[in-house]
Amino acid sequence: MKQTRRRLLALIIATAAVMSLAGCHTDMWHQPKLKAQSANNFFADGKTDRPLVTNSVPVGYLRDNEAFYTGKVANKPVAQLPVPLTRELLQRGQERYNVFCSPCHGKVGDGQGMIAQRGLALRRPPATFHTDRLRGMPVGYFYDVITNGFGVMYSYASRIPPEDRWAIAAYVRVLQLSQYAKTNELTPEDLRKLQESTTNTESKP
Ligand code: HEC
C-alpha cells in the first residue's frame, strides 16, 4: 500500500516536471525578427524587405523554353508543336476548346458559336478558322492568339495554362482538317468510307 502511494507521488512529480518544461518556452514566442513590409532604419532605404536581385526568378517560373511559353522563336510563331502530338493531347484540346472557344467560334470552328448566333454584343463576329489565311498560319500563331488575344478577342492567358493552349492550338488544326481534308491524303480505307457515306464526293484541291 505504501509502495503504491509512493509510486503515485513519483508519477505526479514527474508529470508536473514535464509540464513545466514544456510550458516555459515563451522565449520561442519572442524572437528578434523583421516582419515583412515593416519599416527599418538599418537599411538605407528604410525598408525591411530587400529588393530582388536582378534577374531572380521564383522557383518553377524560369520559363526558359521560349517556344513553349511564347509560341514564338525570334519573334516568329513556331511551325512545330513544342509538345508531343498524342491522342491524349488532342482529346484534352477538344475538351478545352469546347469549354473556352466553342461558345464564340462554334464546335467546328466556323465562327457560328451560340454567342455569334444570338448576336450578343461583340463589335466584330468571331472568326472562322476555315480560311486560306488561317489554314496557312503556323500552329504557334494559334497559341499566340490564345495567349495575347486578337483584335476584339481578349487574352485567355489567365484562364488557360500553356500546356492547354498547345492542346487547343493542335485541336484547331484538327478542326481545320475536319473541314478541309484533301482526298489524296486519305488512306484508301478512309476514302472508301467517305465515298460510301456521301454521294457528293467533290474533291478539294
Ligand atoms: C467571346 C467570344 C470569343 C471566344 C470565347 C474566343 N474567341 Fe477567338 N475570336 C473572337 C472574335 C470576335 C474574333 C475576331 C477578332 C477581330 O477580328 O477583331 C476572334 C478571332 C480569333 C482568331 C482569328 C485570328 C485571326 O488572325 O484572324 C483565332 C485563331 C481565334 N479567335 C482563336 C480562339 C481560340 C483558340 C479560342 C479559345 C481559347 C477563342 N478564340 C475564344 C471571339 C472569341
Coordinates of C-alpha atoms and ligand atoms in Angstrom, one line a residue:
M1 CA 0.0 0.0 0.0
K2 CA 2.8 2.4 1.0
Q3 CA 4.6 1.5 -2.2
T4 CA 1.6 2.3 -4.3
R5 CA 1.3 5.7 -2.8
R6 CA 5.0 6.4 -3.3
R7 CA 4.7 5.4 -6.9
L8 CA 1.7 7.7 -7.4
L9 CA 3.6 10.6 -5.8
A10 CA 6.6 10.0 -8.1
L11 CA 4.2 9.9 -11.1
I12 CA 2.7 13.2 -10.1
I13 CA 6.0 14.9 -9.6
A14 CA 7.3 13.6 -13.0
T15 CA 4.2 14.8 -14.8
A16 CA 4.5 18.3 -13.2
A17 CA 8.2 18.4 -14.2
V18 CA 7.4 17.6 -17.8
M19 CA 4.6 20.1 -18.0
S20 CA 6.6 22.9 -16.6
L21 CA 9.4 22.2 -19.0
A22 CA 7.1 22.2 -22.0
G23 CA 5.2 25.3 -20.9
C24 CA 8.1 27.6 -20.1
H25 CA 9.4 28.2 -23.6
T26 CA 8.0 31.7 -24.0
D27 CA 11.4 32.7 -25.4
M28 CA 10.3 30.9 -28.7
W29 CA 7.4 33.3 -29.0
H30 CA 9.5 36.5 -28.6
Q31 CA 12.2 36.1 -31.2
P32 CA 14.0 39.1 -32.6
K33 CA 12.9 39.2 -36.2
L34 CA 11.8 41.5 -39.0
K35 CA 8.3 41.5 -40.2
A36 CA 7.5 41.6 -43.9
Q37 CA 6.9 45.2 -45.3
S38 CA 7.8 46.9 -42.0
A39 CA 9.9 50.0 -41.6
N40 CA 13.6 49.5 -40.7
N41 CA 16.3 52.1 -40.3
F42 CA 19.1 49.5 -40.6
F43 CA 19.0 49.7 -44.4
A44 CA 19.5 52.9 -46.3
D45 CA 16.0 52.8 -48.0
G46 CA 14.3 52.4 -44.6
K47 CA 12.6 49.1 -45.6
T48 CA 12.8 45.7 -44.1
D49 CA 12.2 43.9 -47.5
R50 CA 15.3 43.7 -49.6
P51 CA 14.9 44.3 -53.3
L52 CA 15.2 41.2 -55.5
V53 CA 18.5 40.5 -57.1
T54 CA 18.2 41.5 -60.8
N55 CA 17.1 38.5 -62.9
S56 CA 16.0 36.5 -59.9
V57 CA 13.1 34.1 -60.7
P58 CA 10.8 32.3 -58.4
V59 CA 11.2 28.5 -58.2
G60 CA 9.2 26.9 -61.1
Y61 CA 8.9 30.2 -63.1
L62 CA 12.1 30.1 -65.1
R63 CA 10.2 29.7 -68.4
D64 CA 13.4 29.4 -70.4
N65 CA 11.7 27.4 -73.1
E66 CA 10.8 30.3 -75.4
A67 CA 8.9 28.3 -78.0
F68 CA 6.7 26.6 -75.3
Y69 CA 5.9 29.7 -73.3
T70 CA 5.5 32.3 -76.0
G71 CA 4.7 30.2 -79.1
K72 CA 7.5 32.1 -80.9
V73 CA 11.2 31.9 -81.7
A74 CA 12.9 35.1 -82.7
N75 CA 9.5 36.8 -82.7
K76 CA 8.1 34.4 -85.3
P77 CA 5.3 31.9 -84.5
V78 CA 6.7 28.4 -84.4
A79 CA 5.6 25.9 -87.0
Q80 CA 6.2 22.8 -84.9
L81 CA 4.3 21.8 -81.8
P82 CA 6.8 22.1 -78.9
V83 CA 5.0 19.2 -77.1
P84 CA 4.5 15.6 -78.4
L85 CA 1.4 15.2 -80.6
T86 CA -0.6 12.4 -78.9
R87 CA -4.2 11.3 -78.9
E88 CA -4.4 12.5 -75.3
L89 CA -3.2 16.0 -76.3
L90 CA -5.9 16.2 -78.9
Q91 CA -8.6 14.9 -76.6
R92 CA -7.6 17.5 -74.0
G93 CA -7.6 20.1 -76.7
Q94 CA -11.0 19.2 -77.8
E95 CA -12.4 19.3 -74.3
R96 CA -10.7 22.7 -73.5
Y97 CA -11.7 24.1 -76.9
N98 CA -15.4 23.2 -76.3
V99 CA -15.2 24.9 -72.9
F100 CA -13.4 28.1 -73.8
C101 CA -13.7 28.7 -77.6
S102 CA -16.8 27.0 -78.9
P103 CA -19.2 29.5 -77.4
C104 CA -18.0 32.0 -79.9
H105 CA -16.1 30.0 -82.6
G106 CA -18.5 27.1 -82.8
K107 CA -17.8 23.4 -82.3
V108 CA -16.3 23.0 -85.8
G109 CA -14.5 26.4 -85.7
D110 CA -16.8 28.1 -88.3
G111 CA -17.4 31.1 -86.1
Q112 CA -21.0 30.1 -85.6
G113 CA -21.0 29.6 -81.8
M114 CA -24.0 30.3 -79.7
I115 CA -22.8 33.8 -78.9
A116 CA -22.4 34.6 -82.5
Q117 CA -25.8 33.1 -83.4
R118 CA -27.5 35.1 -80.7
G119 CA -25.8 38.2 -82.0
L120 CA -24.6 39.1 -78.5
A121 CA -22.6 42.3 -78.1
L122 CA -19.3 41.7 -79.9
R123 CA -18.0 44.5 -82.0
R124 CA -16.8 42.0 -84.6
P125 CA -18.0 38.5 -85.3
P126 CA -15.9 35.5 -84.1
A127 CA -13.6 34.4 -86.9
T128 CA -14.0 31.1 -88.8
F129 CA -10.8 29.1 -88.8
H130 CA -11.6 27.8 -92.3
T131 CA -9.9 30.4 -94.5
D132 CA -6.8 30.0 -96.6
R133 CA -5.1 32.6 -94.5
L134 CA -5.7 30.8 -91.2
R135 CA -5.1 27.4 -92.7
G136 CA -1.7 28.7 -93.7
M137 CA -0.8 30.0 -90.2
P138 CA 1.8 28.1 -88.2
V139 CA 0.5 26.4 -85.1
G140 CA 2.3 28.9 -82.9
Y141 CA 0.1 31.6 -84.2
F142 CA -3.0 30.0 -82.6
Y143 CA -1.0 29.7 -79.3
D144 CA -0.3 33.4 -79.6
V145 CA -3.9 34.4 -80.3
I146 CA -5.0 32.4 -77.1
T147 CA -2.1 34.0 -75.1
N148 CA -2.4 37.6 -76.2
G149 CA -5.9 37.9 -77.8
F150 CA -6.6 39.2 -81.2
G151 CA -8.5 42.4 -82.1
V152 CA -11.6 42.4 -80.0
M153 CA -11.0 38.9 -78.7
Y154 CA -9.4 39.1 -75.3
S155 CA -6.5 37.1 -73.9
Y156 CA -7.1 33.7 -72.4
A157 CA -3.6 33.6 -70.7
S158 CA -5.1 33.9 -67.2
R159 CA -7.6 31.1 -67.7
I160 CA -5.7 28.6 -69.9
P161 CA -2.3 27.4 -68.8
P162 CA 0.4 27.0 -71.5
E163 CA 0.1 23.2 -71.8
D164 CA -3.6 23.5 -72.5
R165 CA -3.1 26.3 -75.0
W166 CA -0.9 23.9 -77.1
A167 CA -3.6 21.3 -76.8
I168 CA -6.2 23.7 -78.1
A169 CA -3.9 25.0 -80.8
A170 CA -3.3 21.4 -82.0
Y171 CA -7.1 20.8 -81.9
V172 CA -7.8 23.9 -84.0
R173 CA -5.6 22.2 -86.7
V174 CA -7.8 19.1 -86.3
L175 CA -10.9 21.3 -86.9
Q176 CA -9.3 22.9 -89.9
L177 CA -8.6 19.4 -91.4
S178 CA -12.1 18.2 -90.5
Q179 CA -13.5 20.8 -92.9
Y180 CA -10.8 20.7 -95.5
A181 CA -9.1 17.3 -95.8
K182 CA -7.5 16.6 -99.2
T183 CA -8.9 13.4 -100.6
N184 CA -5.5 12.4 -101.9
E185 CA -4.2 12.4 -98.3
L186 CA -6.8 9.9 -97.1
T187 CA -6.0 6.2 -96.6
P188 CA -7.7 4.0 -99.2
E189 CA -9.8 2.7 -96.3
D190 CA -11.0 6.2 -95.3
L191 CA -11.5 7.2 -98.9
R192 CA -13.8 4.2 -99.3
K193 CA -15.8 5.1 -96.2
L194 CA -16.1 8.7 -97.4
Q195 CA -17.4 7.6 -100.8
E196 CA -19.9 5.2 -99.1
S197 CA -21.2 7.8 -96.7
T198 CA -21.8 10.5 -99.3
T199 CA -22.8 10.8 -102.9
N200 CA -21.3 14.2 -103.1
T201 CA -17.6 13.3 -103.2
E202 CA -16.4 16.6 -104.7
S203 CA -12.7 16.5 -104.2
K204 CA -10.8 19.5 -102.9
P205 CA -7.6 20.7 -104.5
Ligands
HEC1 C1 -16.1 35.8 -76.5 C2 -16.0 35.3 -77.8 C3 -14.7 34.6 -78.2 C4 -14.1 33.5 -77.5 C5 -14.7 32.8 -76.3 C6 -13.0 33.2 -78.3 N1 -12.8 34.0 -79.4 FE1 -11.4 33.9 -80.8 N2 -12.2 35.5 -81.7 C7 -13.3 36.2 -81.3 C8 -13.5 37.3 -82.2 C9 -14.7 38.3 -82.0 C10 -12.5 37.3 -83.1 C11 -12.3 38.3 -84.3 C12 -11.5 39.4 -83.6 C13 -11.3 40.6 -84.6 O1 -11.4 40.4 -85.8 O2 -11.1 41.7 -84.0 C14 -11.7 36.1 -82.8 C15 -10.6 35.7 -83.6 C16 -9.9 34.5 -83.4 C17 -8.9 34.0 -84.3 C18 -8.5 34.6 -85.6 C19 -7.3 35.5 -85.6 C20 -7.0 36.0 -87.0 O3 -5.8 36.1 -87.4 O4 -8.0 36.3 -87.7 C21 -8.5 32.8 -83.8 C22 -7.4 31.9 -84.3 C23 -9.2 32.7 -82.5 N3 -10.1 33.7 -82.3 C24 -9.0 31.6 -81.7 C25 -9.7 31.4 -80.5 C26 -9.4 30.3 -79.6 C27 -8.5 29.2 -79.8 C28 -10.3 30.5 -78.5 C29 -10.4 29.6 -77.3 C30 -9.2 29.6 -76.4 C31 -11.1 31.7 -78.8 N4 -10.7 32.2 -80.0 C32 -12.1 32.1 -78.0 C33 -14.1 35.9 -80.2 C34 -13.9 34.9 -79.3

